CSV table of C-alpha atoms and ligand atoms in Angstrom, one decimal:
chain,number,residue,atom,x,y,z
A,1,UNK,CA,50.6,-2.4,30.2
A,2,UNK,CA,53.1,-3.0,27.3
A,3,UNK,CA,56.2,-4.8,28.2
A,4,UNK,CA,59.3,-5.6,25.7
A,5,UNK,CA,59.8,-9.1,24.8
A,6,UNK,CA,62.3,-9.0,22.3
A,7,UNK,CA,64.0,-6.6,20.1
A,8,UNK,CA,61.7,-4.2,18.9
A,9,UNK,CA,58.5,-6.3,19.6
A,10,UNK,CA,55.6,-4.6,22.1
A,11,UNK,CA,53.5,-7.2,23.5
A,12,UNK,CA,50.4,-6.1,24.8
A,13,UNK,CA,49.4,-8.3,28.3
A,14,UNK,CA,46.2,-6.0,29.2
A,15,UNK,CA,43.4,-8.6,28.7
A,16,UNK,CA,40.1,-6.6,27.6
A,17,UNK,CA,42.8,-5.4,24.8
A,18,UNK,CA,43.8,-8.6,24.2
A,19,UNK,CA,40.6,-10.3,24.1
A,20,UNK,CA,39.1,-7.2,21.8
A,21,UNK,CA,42.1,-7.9,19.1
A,22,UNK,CA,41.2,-11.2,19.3
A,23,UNK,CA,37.5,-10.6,18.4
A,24,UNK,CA,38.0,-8.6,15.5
A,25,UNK,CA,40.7,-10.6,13.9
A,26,UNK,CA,37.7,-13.5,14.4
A,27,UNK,CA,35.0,-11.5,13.2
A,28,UNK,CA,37.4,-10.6,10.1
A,29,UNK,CA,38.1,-13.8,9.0
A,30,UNK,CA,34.1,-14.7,9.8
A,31,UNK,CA,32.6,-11.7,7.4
A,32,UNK,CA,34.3,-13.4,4.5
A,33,UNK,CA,32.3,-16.5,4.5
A,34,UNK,CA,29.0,-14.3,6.1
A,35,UNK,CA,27.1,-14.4,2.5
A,36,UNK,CA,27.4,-17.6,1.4
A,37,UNK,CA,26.7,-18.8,4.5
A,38,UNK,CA,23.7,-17.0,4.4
A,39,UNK,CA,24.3,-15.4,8.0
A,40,UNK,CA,23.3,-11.9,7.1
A,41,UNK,CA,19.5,-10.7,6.8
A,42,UNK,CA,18.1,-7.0,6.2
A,43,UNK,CA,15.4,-5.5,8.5
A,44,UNK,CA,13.3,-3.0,8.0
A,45,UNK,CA,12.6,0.0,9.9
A,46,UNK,CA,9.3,2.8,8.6
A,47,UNK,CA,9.8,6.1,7.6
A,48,UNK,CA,6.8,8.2,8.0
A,49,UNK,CA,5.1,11.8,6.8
A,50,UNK,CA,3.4,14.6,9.0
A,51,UNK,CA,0.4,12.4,9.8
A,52,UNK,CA,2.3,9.7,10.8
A,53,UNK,CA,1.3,7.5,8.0
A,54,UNK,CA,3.8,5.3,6.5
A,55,UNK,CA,5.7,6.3,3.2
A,56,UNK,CA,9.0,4.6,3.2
A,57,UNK,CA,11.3,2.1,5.3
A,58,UNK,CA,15.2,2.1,5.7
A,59,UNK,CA,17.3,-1.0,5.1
A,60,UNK,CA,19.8,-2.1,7.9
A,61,UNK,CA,21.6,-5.3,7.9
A,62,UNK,CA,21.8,-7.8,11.3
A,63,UNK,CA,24.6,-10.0,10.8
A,64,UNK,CA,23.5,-13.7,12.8
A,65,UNK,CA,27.4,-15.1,13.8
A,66,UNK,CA,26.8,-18.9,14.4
A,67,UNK,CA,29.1,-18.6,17.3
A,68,UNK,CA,28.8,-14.7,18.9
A,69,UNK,CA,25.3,-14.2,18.3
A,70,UNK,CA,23.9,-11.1,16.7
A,71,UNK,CA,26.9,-8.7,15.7
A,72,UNK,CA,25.9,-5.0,15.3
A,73,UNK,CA,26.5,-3.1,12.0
A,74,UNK,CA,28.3,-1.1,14.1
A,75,UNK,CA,31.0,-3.1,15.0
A,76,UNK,CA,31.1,-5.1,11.5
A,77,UNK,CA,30.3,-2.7,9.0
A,78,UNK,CA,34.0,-0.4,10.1
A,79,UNK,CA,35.6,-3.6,9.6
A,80,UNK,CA,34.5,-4.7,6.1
A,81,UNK,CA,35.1,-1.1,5.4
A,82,UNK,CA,38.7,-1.5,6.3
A,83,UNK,CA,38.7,-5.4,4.8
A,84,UNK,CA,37.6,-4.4,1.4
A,85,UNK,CA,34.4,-6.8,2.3
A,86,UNK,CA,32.1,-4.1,1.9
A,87,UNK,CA,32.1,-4.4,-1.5
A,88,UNK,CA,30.8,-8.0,-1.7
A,89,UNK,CA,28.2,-7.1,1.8
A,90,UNK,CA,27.2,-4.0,0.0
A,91,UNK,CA,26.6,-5.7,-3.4
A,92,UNK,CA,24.4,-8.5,-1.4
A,93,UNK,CA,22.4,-5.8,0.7
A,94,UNK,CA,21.1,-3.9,-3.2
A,95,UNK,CA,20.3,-6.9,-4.1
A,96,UNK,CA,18.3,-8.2,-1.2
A,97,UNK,CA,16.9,-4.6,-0.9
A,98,UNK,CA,15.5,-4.8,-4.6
A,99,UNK,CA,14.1,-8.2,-4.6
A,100,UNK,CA,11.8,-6.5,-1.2
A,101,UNK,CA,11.0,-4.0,-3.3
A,102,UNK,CA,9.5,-6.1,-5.7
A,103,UNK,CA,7.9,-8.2,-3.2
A,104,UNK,CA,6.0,-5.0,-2.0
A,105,UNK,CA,5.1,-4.3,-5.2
A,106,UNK,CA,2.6,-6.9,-5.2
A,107,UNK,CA,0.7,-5.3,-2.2
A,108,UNK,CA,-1.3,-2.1,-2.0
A,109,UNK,CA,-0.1,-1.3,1.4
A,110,UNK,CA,3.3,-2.0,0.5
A,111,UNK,CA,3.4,-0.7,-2.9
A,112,UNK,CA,4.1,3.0,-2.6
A,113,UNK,CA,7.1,2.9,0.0
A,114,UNK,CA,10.5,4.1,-0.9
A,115,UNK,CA,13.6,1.4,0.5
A,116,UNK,CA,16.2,3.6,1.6
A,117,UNK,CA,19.6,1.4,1.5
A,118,UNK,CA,22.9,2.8,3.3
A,119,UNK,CA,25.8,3.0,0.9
A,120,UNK,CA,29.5,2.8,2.4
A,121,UNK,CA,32.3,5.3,0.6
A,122,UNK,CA,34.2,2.6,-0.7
A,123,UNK,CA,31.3,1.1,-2.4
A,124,UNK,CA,30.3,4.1,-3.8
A,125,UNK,CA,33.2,4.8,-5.2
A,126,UNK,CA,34.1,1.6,-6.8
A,127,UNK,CA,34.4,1.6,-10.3
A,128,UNK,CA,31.4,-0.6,-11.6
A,129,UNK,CA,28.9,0.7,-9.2
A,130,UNK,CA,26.7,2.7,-11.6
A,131,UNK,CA,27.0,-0.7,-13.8
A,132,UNK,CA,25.9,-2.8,-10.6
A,133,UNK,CA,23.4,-0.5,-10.1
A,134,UNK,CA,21.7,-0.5,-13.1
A,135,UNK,CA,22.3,-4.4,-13.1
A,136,UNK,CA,20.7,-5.3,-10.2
A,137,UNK,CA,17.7,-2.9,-10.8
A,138,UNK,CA,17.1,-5.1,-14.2
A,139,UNK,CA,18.0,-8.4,-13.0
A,140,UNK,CA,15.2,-8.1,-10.2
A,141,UNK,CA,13.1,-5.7,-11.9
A,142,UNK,CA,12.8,-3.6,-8.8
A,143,UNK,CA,11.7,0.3,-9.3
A,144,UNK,CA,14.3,2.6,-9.5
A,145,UNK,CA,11.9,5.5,-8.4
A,146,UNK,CA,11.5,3.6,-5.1
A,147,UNK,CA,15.3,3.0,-4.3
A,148,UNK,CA,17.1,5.8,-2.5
A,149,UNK,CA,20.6,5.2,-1.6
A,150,UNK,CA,21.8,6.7,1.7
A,151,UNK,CA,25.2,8.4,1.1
A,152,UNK,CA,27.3,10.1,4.1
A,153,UNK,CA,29.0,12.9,3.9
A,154,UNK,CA,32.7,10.6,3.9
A,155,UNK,CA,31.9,9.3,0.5
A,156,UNK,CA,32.1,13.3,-0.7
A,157,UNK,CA,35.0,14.0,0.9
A,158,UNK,CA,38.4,14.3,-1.1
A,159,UNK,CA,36.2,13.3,-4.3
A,160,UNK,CA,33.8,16.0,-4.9
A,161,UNK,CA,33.4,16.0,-8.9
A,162,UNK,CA,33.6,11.7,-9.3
A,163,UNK,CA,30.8,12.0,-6.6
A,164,UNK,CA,29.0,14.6,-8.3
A,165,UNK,CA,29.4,12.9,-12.0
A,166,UNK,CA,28.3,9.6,-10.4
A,167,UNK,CA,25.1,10.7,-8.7
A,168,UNK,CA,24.0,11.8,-12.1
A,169,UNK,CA,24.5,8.7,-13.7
A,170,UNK,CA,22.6,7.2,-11.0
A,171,UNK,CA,19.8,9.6,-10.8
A,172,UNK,CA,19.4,9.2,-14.7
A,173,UNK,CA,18.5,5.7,-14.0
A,174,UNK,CA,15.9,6.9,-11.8
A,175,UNK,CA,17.1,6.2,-7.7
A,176,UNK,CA,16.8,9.3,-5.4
A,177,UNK,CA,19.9,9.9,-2.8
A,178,UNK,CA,19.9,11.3,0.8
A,179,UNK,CA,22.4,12.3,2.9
A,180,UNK,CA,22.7,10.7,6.0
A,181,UNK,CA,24.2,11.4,9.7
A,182,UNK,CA,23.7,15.4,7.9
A,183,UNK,CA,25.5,17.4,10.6
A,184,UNK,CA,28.0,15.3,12.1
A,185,UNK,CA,30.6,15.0,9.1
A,186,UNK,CA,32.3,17.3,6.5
A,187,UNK,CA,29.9,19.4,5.1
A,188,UNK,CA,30.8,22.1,2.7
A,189,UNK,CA,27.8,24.5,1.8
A,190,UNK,CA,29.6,24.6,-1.1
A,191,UNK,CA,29.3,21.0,-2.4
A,192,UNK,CA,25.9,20.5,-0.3
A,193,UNK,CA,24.6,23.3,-3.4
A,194,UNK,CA,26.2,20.9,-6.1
A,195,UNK,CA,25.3,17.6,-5.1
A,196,UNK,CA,21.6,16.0,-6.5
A,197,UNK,CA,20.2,15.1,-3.7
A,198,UNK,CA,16.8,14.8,-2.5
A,199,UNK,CA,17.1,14.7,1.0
A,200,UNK,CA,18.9,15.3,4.2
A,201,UNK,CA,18.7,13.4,6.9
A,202,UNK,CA,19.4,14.8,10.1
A,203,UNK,CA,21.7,13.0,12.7
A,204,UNK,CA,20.2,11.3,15.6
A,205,UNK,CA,22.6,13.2,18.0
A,206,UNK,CA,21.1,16.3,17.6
A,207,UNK,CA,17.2,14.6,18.1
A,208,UNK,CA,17.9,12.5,20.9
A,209,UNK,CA,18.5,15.7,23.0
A,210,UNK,CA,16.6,18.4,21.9
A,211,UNK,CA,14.6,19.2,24.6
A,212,UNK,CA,17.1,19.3,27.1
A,213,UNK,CA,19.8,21.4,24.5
A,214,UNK,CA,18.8,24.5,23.4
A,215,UNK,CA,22.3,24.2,20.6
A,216,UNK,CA,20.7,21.1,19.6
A,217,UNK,CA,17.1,22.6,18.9
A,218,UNK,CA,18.9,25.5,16.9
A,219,UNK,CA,21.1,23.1,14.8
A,220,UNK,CA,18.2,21.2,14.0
A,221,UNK,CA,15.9,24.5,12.6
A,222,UNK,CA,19.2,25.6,11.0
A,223,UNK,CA,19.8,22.4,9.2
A,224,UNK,CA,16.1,22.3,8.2
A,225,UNK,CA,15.5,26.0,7.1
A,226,UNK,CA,18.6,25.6,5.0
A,227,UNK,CA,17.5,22.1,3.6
A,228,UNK,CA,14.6,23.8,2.6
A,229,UNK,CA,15.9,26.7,1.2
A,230,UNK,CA,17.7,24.1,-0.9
A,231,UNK,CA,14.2,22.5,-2.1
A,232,UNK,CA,15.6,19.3,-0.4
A,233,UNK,CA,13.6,16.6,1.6
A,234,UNK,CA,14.6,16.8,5.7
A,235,UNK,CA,13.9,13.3,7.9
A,236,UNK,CA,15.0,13.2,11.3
A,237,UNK,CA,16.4,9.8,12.5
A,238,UNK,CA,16.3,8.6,16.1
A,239,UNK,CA,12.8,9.7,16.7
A,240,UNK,CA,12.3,8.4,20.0
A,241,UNK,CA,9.7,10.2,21.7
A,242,UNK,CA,6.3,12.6,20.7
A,243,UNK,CA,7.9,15.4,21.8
A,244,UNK,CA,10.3,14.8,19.2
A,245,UNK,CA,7.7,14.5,16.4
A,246,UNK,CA,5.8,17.8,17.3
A,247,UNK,CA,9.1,19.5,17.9
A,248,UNK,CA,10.0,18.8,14.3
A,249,UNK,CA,7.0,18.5,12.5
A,250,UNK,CA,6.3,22.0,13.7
A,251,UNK,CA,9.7,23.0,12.5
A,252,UNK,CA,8.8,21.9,9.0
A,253,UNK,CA,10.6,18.9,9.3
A,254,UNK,CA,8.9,16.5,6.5
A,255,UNK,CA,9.4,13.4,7.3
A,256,UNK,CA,10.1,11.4,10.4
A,257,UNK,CA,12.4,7.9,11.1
A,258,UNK,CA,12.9,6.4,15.1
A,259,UNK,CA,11.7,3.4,18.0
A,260,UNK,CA,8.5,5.9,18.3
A,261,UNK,CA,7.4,4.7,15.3
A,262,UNK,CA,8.9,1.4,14.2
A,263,UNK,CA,11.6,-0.3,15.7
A,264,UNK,CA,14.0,-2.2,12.6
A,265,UNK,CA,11.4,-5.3,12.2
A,266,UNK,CA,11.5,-8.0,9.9
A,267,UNK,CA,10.1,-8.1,6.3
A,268,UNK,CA,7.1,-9.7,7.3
A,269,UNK,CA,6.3,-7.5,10.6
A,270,UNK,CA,6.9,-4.5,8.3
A,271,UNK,CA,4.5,-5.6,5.7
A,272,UNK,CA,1.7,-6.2,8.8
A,273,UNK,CA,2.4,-2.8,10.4
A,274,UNK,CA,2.0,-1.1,7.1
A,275,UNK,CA,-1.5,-3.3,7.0
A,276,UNK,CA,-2.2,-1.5,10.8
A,277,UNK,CA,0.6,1.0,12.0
A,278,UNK,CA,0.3,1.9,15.4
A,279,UNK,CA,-2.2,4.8,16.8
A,280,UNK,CA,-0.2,7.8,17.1
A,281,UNK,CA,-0.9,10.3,19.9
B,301,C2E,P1,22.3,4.7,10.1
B,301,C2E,O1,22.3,4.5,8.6
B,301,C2E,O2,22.4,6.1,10.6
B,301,C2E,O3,21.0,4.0,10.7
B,301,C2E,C1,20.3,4.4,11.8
B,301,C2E,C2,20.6,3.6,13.0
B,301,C2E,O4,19.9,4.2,14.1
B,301,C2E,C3,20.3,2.1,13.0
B,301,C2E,O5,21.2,1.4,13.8
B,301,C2E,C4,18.9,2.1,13.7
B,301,C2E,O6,18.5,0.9,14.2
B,301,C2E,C5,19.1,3.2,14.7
B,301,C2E,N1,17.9,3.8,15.2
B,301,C2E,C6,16.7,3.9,14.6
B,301,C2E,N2,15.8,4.6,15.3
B,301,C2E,C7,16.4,4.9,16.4
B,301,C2E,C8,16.0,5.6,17.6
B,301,C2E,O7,14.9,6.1,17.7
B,301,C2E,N3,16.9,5.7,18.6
B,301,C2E,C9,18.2,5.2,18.5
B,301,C2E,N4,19.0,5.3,19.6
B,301,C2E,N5,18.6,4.5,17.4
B,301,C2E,C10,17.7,4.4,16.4
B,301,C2E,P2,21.9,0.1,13.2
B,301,C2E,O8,20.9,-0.7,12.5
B,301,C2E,O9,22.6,-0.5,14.4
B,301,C2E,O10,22.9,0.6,12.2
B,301,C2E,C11,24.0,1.4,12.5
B,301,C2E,C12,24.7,1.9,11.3
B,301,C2E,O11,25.3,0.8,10.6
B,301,C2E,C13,23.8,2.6,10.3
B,301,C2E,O12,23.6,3.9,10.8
B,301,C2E,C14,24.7,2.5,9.1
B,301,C2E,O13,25.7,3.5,9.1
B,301,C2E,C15,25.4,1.2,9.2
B,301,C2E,N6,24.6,0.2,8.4
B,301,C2E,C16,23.5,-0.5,8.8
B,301,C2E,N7,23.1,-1.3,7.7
B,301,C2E,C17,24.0,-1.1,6.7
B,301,C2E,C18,24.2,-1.6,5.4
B,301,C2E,O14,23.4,-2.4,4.9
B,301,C2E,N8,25.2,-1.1,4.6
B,301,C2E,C19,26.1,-0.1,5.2
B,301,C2E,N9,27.1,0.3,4.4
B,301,C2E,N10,26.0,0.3,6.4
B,301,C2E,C20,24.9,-0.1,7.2
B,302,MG,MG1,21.2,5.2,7.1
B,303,MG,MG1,21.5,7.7,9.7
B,304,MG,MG1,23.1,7.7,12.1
């Protein structure tokens, strides 16, 4: 309910809106003193092959708010998109991604995975990424074979050539790219041929269904087939139950990400489930 108070002036008296303008201005002002207050941590969650084994983890940040509790990426990430925060948050995230890496390195079980680390648009496309890139990778002396940076299909959009001229650059240094949330974005066949990347990652929304939607089961074999006709990588993410796995693994898919196998978990449960991952069915 909007009522007039004043020339030109909308007041807004409906309290849920009220109280949720409130909460992001809050949260706003919050993210900007986040990292040096040390209030945001990475978990882990595993990526695994055909046989279930463990080959790779994906790097999500939890964001510990001294006064709201736990605030999802989901709600905090679109606003340091829009704040221009991302850039610092995202900086701090390759860095702390990196410095696991090398952590792993020093354990056989750990040794071999691949971090996976989710890249916003704006961050991509800020001028001294390659630079930070390369920076970080030396500072912390992480592999660059084992970083992958998780790019979504937003980051192409409107900026197809810098995209493609960037990912070069950053492939010559030796990190591996996917494409994440594959499906639910812009995606051209025609840039999809042009880009370098190594894999695709297809959306949760069209696994969480599949057995229930026969449009979701013939997205998913399309996105695959073509993936693979494109000698590209295919994980599925939000791998929830083992009729997903057998649906996709018998589909060709390649490699497999969701709560069926690994929730997000800390460093060190990651480490110890590597050490003993669960007994697959
Ligand atoms: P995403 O990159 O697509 O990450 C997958 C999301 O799905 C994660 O949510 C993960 O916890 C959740 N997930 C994993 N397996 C399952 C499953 O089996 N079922 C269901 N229902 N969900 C599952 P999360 O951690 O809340 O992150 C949400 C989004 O926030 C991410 O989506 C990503 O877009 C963004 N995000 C997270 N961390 C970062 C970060 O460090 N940087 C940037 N730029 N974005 C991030
Ligand atoms: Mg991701
Ligand atoms: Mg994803
Ligand atoms: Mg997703």
């Amino acid at each position: 309910v909007a009522k007039k108070s004043g020339p030109g002036s909308i007041r807004f008296y409906d309290p849920a809106i009220q109280a949720e303008i409130e909460e992001r201005t809050v949260l706003e002002r919050d993210l900007r003193f986040a990292i040096e207050r040390e209030e945001f941590v990475l978990v882990y969650q595993m990526q695994v092959d055909n046989h279930g084994h463990p080959i790779g983890a994906e790097a999500l940040i939890r964001w510990q708010h001294p006064r709201n509790g736990f605030v999802s990426p989901g709600k905090f990430i679109p606003l340091a998109e829009e704040s221009g925060m991302i850039i610092p948050i995202g900086g701090w995230v390759l860095k702390a991604a990196c410095k696991q890496l090398v952590a792993w390195q020093a354990d056989a079980h750990t040794a071999e995975l691949v971090l996976a680390v989710n890249v916003s648009a704006k961050q991509f496309q800020q001028p001294g990424f390659v630079e930070e890139v390369a920076t970080v990778l030396t500072q912390t002396g992480a592999p660059a074979h084992k970083l992958k940076l998780e790019l979504t299909e937003s980051t192409v959009l409107g900026k197809v050539e810098e995209t493609i001229a960037r990912m070069h650059k950053l492939k010559a240094l030796g990190v591996s790219f996917a494409m994440d949330d594959f499906g639910t974005g812009y995606s051209s066949l025609q840039y999809l041929k042009r880009l370098p990347l190594d894999q695709l990652k297809i959306d949760q929304s069209f696994v969480r269904d599949l057995h229930q939607d026969p449009e979701d089961k013939a997205i998913v074999q399309t996105i695959i087939a073509m993936g693979r006709a494109l000698h590209l990588n295919i994980i599925a993410e939000g791998v929830e139950t083992q009729a997903h796995w057998r649906y996709l693994s018998e589909h060709q898919c390649h490699a497999y990400q969701g709560y069926y196998f690994c929730k997000p978990v800390s460093a060190v449960e990651m480490a110890q489930t590597c050490l003993a991952p669960p007994a697959l069915a």
